[in-house]
Coordinates of C-alpha atoms in Angstrom, one line a residue:
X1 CA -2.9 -20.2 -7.8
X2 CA -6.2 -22.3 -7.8
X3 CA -5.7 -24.6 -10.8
X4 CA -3.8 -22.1 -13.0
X5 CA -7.1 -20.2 -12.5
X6 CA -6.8 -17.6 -10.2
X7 CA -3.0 -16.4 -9.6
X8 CA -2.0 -13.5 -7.1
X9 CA -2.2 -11.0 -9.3
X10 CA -6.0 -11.9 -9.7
X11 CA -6.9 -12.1 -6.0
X12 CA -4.8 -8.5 -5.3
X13 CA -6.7 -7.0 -8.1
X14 CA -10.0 -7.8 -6.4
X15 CA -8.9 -7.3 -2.8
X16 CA -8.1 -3.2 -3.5
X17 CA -7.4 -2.5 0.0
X18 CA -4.1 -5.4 -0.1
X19 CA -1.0 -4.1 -2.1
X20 CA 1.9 -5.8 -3.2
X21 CA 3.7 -5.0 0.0
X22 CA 1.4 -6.9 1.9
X23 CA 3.4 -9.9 -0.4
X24 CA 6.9 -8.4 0.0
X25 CA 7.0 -7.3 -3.3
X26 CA 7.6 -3.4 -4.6
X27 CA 5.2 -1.4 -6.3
X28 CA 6.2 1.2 -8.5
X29 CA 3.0 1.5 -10.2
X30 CA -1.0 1.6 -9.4
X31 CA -2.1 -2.2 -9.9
X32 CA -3.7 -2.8 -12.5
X33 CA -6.3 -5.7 -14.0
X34 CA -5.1 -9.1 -15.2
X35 CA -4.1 -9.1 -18.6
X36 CA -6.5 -11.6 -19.7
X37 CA -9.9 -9.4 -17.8
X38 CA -8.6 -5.9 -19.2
X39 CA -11.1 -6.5 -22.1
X40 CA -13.6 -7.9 -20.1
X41 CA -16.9 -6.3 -18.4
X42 CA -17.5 -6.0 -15.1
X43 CA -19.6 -8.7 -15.1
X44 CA -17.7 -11.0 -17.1
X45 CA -15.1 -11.0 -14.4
X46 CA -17.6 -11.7 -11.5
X47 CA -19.0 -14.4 -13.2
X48 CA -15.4 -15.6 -13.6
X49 CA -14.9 -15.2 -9.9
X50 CA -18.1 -16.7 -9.0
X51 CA -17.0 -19.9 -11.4
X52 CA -13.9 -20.3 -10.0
X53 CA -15.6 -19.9 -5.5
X54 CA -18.0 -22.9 -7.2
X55 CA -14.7 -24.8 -8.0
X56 CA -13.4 -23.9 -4.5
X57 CA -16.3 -24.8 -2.7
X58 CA -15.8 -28.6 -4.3
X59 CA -12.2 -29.0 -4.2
X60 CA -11.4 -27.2 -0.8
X61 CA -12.8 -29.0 2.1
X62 CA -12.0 -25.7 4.5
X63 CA -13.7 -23.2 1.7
X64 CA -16.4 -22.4 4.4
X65 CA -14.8 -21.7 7.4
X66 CA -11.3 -19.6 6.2
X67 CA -13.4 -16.1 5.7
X68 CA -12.1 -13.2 4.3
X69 CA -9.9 -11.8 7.2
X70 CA -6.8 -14.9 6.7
X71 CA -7.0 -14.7 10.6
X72 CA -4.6 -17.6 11.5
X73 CA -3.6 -19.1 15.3
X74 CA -0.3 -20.2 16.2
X75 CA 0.6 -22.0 19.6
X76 CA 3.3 -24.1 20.9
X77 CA 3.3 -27.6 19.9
X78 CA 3.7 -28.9 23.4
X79 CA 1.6 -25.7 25.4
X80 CA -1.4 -25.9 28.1
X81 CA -3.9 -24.2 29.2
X82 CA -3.6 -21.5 26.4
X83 CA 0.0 -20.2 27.1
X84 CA 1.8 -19.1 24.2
X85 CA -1.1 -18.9 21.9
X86 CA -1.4 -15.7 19.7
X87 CA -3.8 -14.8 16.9
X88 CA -2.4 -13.1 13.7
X89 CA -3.6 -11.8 10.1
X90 CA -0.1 -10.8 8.4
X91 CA 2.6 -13.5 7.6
X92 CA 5.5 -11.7 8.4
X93 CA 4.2 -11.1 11.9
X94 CA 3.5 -14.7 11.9
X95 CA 6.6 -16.1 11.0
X96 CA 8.8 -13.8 13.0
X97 CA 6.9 -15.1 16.2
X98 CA 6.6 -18.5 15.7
X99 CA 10.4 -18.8 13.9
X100 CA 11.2 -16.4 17.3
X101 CA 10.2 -19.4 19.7
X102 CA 13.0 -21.8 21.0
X103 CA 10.5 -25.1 20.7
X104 CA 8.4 -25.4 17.7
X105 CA 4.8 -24.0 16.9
X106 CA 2.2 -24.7 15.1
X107 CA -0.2 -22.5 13.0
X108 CA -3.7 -23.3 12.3
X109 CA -6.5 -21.6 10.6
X110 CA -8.9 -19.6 12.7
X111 CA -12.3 -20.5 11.8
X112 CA -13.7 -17.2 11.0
X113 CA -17.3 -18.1 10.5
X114 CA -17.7 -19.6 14.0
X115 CA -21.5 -20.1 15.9
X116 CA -21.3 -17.6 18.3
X117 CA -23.5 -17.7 21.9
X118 CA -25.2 -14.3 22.7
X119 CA -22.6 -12.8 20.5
X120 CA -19.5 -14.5 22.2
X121 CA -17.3 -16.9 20.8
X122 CA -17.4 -20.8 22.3
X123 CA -15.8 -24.2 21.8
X124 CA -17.3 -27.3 22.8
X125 CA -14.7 -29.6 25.5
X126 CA -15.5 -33.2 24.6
X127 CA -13.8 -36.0 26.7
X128 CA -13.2 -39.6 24.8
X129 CA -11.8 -42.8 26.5
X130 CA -10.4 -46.1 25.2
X131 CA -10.5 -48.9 27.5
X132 CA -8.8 -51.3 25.1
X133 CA -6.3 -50.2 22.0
X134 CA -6.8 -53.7 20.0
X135 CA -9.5 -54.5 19.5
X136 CA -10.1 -50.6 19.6
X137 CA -12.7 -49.9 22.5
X138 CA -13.8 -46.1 22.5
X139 CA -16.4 -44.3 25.0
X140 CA -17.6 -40.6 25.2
X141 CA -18.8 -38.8 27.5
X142 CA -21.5 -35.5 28.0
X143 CA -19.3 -32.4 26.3
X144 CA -20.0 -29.2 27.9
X145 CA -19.5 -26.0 26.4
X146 CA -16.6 -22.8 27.3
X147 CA -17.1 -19.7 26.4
X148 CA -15.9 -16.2 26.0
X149 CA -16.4 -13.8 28.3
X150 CA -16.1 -10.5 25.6
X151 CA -17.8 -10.1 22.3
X152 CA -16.4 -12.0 19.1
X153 CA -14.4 -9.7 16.9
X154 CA -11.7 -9.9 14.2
X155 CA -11.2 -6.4 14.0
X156 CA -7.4 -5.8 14.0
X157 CA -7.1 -4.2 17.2
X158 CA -8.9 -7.0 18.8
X159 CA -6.9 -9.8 17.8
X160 CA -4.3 -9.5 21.2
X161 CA -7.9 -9.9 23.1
X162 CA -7.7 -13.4 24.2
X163 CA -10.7 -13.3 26.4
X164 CA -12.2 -12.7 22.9
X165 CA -11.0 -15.4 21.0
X166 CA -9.3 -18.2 23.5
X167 CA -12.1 -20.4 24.9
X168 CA -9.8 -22.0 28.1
X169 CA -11.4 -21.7 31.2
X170 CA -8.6 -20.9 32.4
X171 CA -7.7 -17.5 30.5
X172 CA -11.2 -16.8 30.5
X173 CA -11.5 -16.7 34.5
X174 CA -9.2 -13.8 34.8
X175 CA -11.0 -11.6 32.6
X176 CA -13.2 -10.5 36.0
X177 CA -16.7 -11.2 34.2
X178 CA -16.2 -15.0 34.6
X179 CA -19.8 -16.5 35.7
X180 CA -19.8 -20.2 36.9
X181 CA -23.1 -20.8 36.9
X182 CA -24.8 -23.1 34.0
X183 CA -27.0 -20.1 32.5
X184 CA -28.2 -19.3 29.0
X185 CA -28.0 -15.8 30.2
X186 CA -24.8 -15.0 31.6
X187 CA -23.1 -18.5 32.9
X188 CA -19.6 -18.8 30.9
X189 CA -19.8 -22.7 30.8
X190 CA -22.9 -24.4 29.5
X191 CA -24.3 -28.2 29.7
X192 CA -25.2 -30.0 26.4
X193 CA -29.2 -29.3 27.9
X194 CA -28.9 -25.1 28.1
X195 CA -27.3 -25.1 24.5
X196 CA -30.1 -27.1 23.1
X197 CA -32.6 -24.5 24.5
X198 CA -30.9 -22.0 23.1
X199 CA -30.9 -23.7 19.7
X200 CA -34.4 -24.2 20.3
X201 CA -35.1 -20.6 20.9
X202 CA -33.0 -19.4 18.4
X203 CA -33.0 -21.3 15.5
X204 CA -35.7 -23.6 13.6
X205 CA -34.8 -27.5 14.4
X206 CA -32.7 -26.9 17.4
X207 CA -32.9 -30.3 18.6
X208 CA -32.0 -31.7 15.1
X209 CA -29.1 -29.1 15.2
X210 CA -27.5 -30.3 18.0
X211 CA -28.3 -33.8 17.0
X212 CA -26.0 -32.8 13.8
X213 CA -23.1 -31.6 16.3
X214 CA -23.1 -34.8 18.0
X215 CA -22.4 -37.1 15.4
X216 CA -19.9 -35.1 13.9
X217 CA -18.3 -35.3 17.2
X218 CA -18.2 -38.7 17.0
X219 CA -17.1 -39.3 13.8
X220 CA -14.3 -36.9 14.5
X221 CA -12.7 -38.4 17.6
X222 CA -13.2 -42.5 16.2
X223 CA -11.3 -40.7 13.0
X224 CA -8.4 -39.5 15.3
X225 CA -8.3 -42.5 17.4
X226 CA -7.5 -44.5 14.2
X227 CA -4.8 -42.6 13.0
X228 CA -3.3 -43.8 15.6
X229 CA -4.7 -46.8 17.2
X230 CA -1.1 -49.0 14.9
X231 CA 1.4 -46.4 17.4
X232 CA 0.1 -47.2 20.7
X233 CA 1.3 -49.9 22.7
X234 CA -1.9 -52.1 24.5
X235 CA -1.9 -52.6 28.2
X236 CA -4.5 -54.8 29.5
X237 CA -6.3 -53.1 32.4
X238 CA -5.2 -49.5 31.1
X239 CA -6.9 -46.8 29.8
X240 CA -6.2 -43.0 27.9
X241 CA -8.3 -40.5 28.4
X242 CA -8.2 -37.5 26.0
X243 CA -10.2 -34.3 25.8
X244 CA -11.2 -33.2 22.0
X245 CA -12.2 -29.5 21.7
X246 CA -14.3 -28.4 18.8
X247 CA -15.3 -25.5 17.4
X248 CA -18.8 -25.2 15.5
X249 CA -19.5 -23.1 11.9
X250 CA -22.4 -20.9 11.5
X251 CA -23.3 -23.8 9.1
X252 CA -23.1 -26.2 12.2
X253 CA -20.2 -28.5 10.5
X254 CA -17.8 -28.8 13.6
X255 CA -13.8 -28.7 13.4
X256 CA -11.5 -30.6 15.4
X257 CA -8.7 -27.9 17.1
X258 CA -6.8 -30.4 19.0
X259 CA -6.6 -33.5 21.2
X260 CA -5.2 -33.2 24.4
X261 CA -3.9 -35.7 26.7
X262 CA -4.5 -36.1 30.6
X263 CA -7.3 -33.2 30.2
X264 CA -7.8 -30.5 33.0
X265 CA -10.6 -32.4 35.0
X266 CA -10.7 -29.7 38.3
X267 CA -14.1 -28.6 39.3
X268 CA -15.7 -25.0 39.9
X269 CA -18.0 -24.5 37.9
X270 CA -22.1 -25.7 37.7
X271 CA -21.2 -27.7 34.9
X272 CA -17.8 -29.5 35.9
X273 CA -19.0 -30.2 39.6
X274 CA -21.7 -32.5 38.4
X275 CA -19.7 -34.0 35.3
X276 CA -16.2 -34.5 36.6
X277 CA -17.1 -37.3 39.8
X278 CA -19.6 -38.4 37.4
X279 CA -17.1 -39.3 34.6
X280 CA -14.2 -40.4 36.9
X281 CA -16.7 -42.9 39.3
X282 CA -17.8 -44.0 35.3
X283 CA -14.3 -45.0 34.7
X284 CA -13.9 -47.2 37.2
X285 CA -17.1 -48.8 36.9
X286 CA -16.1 -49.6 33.6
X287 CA -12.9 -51.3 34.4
X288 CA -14.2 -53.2 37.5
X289 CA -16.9 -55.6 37.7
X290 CA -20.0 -53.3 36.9
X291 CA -19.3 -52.7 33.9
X292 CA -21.2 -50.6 31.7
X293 CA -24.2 -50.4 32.9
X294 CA -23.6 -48.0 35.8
X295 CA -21.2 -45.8 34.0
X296 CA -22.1 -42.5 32.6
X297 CA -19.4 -43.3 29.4
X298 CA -21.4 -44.1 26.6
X299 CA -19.7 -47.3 24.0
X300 CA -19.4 -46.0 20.6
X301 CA -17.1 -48.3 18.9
X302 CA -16.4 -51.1 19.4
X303 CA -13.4 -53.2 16.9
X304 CA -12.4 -56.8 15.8
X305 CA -8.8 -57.3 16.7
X306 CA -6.0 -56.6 14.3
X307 CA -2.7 -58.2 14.2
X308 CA -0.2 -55.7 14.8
X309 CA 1.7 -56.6 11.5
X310 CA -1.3 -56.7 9.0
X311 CA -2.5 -53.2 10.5
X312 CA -0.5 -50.9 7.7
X313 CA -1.3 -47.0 7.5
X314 CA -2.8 -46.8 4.1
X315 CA -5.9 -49.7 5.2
X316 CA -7.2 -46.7 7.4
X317 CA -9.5 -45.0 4.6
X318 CA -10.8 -48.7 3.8
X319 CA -11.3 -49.4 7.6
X320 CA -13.4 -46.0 7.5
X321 CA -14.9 -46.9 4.7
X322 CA -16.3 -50.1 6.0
X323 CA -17.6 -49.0 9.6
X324 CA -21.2 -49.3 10.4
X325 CA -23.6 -48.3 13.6
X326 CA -23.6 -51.4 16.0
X327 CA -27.5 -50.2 16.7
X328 CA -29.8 -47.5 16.0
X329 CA -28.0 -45.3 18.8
X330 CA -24.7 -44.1 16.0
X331 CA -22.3 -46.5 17.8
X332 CA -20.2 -47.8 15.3
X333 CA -17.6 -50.8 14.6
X334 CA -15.4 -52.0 12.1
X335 CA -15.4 -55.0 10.0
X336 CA -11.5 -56.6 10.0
X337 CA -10.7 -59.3 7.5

């Protein structure tokens, strides 16, 4: 129910091709309106509905991207390089294969409303690397872009396509129409420059667009290194790197899908022969006596130190709260009493 507003009942009474089955529940008669709208007109009850989307779109931070198809992913909780990950839009076939698996899964929303490239689905593989835990030292580095090599669809009979839905490079170059080139037209793995030409070309303020992406980026990964920056023990000399992927809305908000550690960093493609050596001579340069200003890792926060034992889980929204830009170029740091 949303707020005791609008229960099942309501939502299968406007979706008329669910039933009660759909729900596990038996039918023995045609469904029927709500009680409470049975004396209302037609346009009384969408002006009800269209009341209670405005609350959504308030109260539920995800309202944009869930659609209309309740298309959800499940993979394992401890999978690589796409195994194991299946796309579903019934519960009970959702449950049954997740509950089915001997380690445990998890089950995340597909975000139906995703950008899409030439029709095809992409996510955006972002890499992120702390140097120091405490004080809390965080880089980034150029993303580059993976896509699909098939048209986007959440038809039914699509969703068992992963070379239409899973962006890894790795599923994707078995499909046989893999292209490694960095080309708007047909390459399946784009630099941050060929998807702000296509911005440019396709949509009014493409630079600003893509200027929007970044910083979400940004704000995203500092967000996930917090959550866990009081879990992680600090070893001088030491560093994590982590790849981020992201998918993007057709409203350009970006969504974090997950955070993996050690990330694939093999070449073969355009795109990955120029950025991996580029990235991994960067790391060194930043922990040896160069330093930063030969290294292709680009400082975006930079912390005070925080004694271990004042550092308690519910000061993280103040710490948030409190983080400004070190400069003009969105890198950011956080005041610590």
């Amino acid at each position: 129910d949303v707020a005791g507003v609008l229960g099942i009942h309501h939502y299968l009474w406007i979706r008329l091709d669910l039933s009660w089955k759909s729900f596990m529940v038996t039918r023995t008669k045609d469904l029927e309106p709500p009680h409470e709208w049975r004396s209302l007109t037609s346009e009384e009850v969408s002006k009800r509905v269209a009341d209670v989307f405005s609350r959504l779109k308030l109260e539920h931070v995800q309202f944009g991207m869930d659609g209309v198809r309740n298309v959800w992913l499940v993979k394992p909780g401890c999978g690589t390089r796409g195994n194991g990950i299946k796309c579903f839009d019934g519960m009970r076939e959702l449950l049954c294969y997740a509950a089915g698996r001997k380690k445990g899964a998890i089950a995340q929303k597909y975000i139906e409303n995703c950008l899409l490239l030439h029709d095809k689905k992409f996510d955006i593989r972002s890499w992120t690397l702390v140097s120091n835990w405490n004080p809390l030292t965080a880089w980034i580095h150029e993303p580059y872009m993976r896509i699909c090599t098939e048209s986007h669809s959440l038809d039914a009979d699509s969703l068992k396509n992963h070379f239409k839905h899973l962006c890894n490079r790795c599923v994707q170059v078995k499909s046989g129409k893999y292209e490694e080139q960095d080309s708007e037209e047909d390459g399946s793995m784009w630099s941050v420059e060929t998807l702000k030409k296509y911005l440019e070309e396709n949509f009014e303020g493409g630079e600003s667009l893509w200027k929007k992406v970044e910083d979400q980026i940004r704000r995203i990964s500092l967000m996930c290194l917090h959550c866990v920056q009081d879990l992680i023990e600090n070893k001088e000399g030491c560093f994590e790197w982590f790849g981020l992927d992201y998918v993007v809305d057709d409203n350009f908000n970006v969504w974090l899908l997950e955070c993996n550690i050690s990330p694939d960093l093999s070449m073969g493609t355009e795109v990955l022969d120029r950025l991996v050596p580029l990235a991994v001579r960067g790391v060194f340069d930043l922990l040896s006596s160069k330093g930063a200003a030969t290294s292709s890792w680009e400082l975006v926060f930079c912390g005070k130190e925080i004694k271990r034992e004042s550092l308690q889980v519910d000061q993280l929204p103040c710490l948030l709260a409190s983080s400004e830009p070190v400069n003009s170029d969105g890198r950011w740091c956080v005041r610590a009493s």
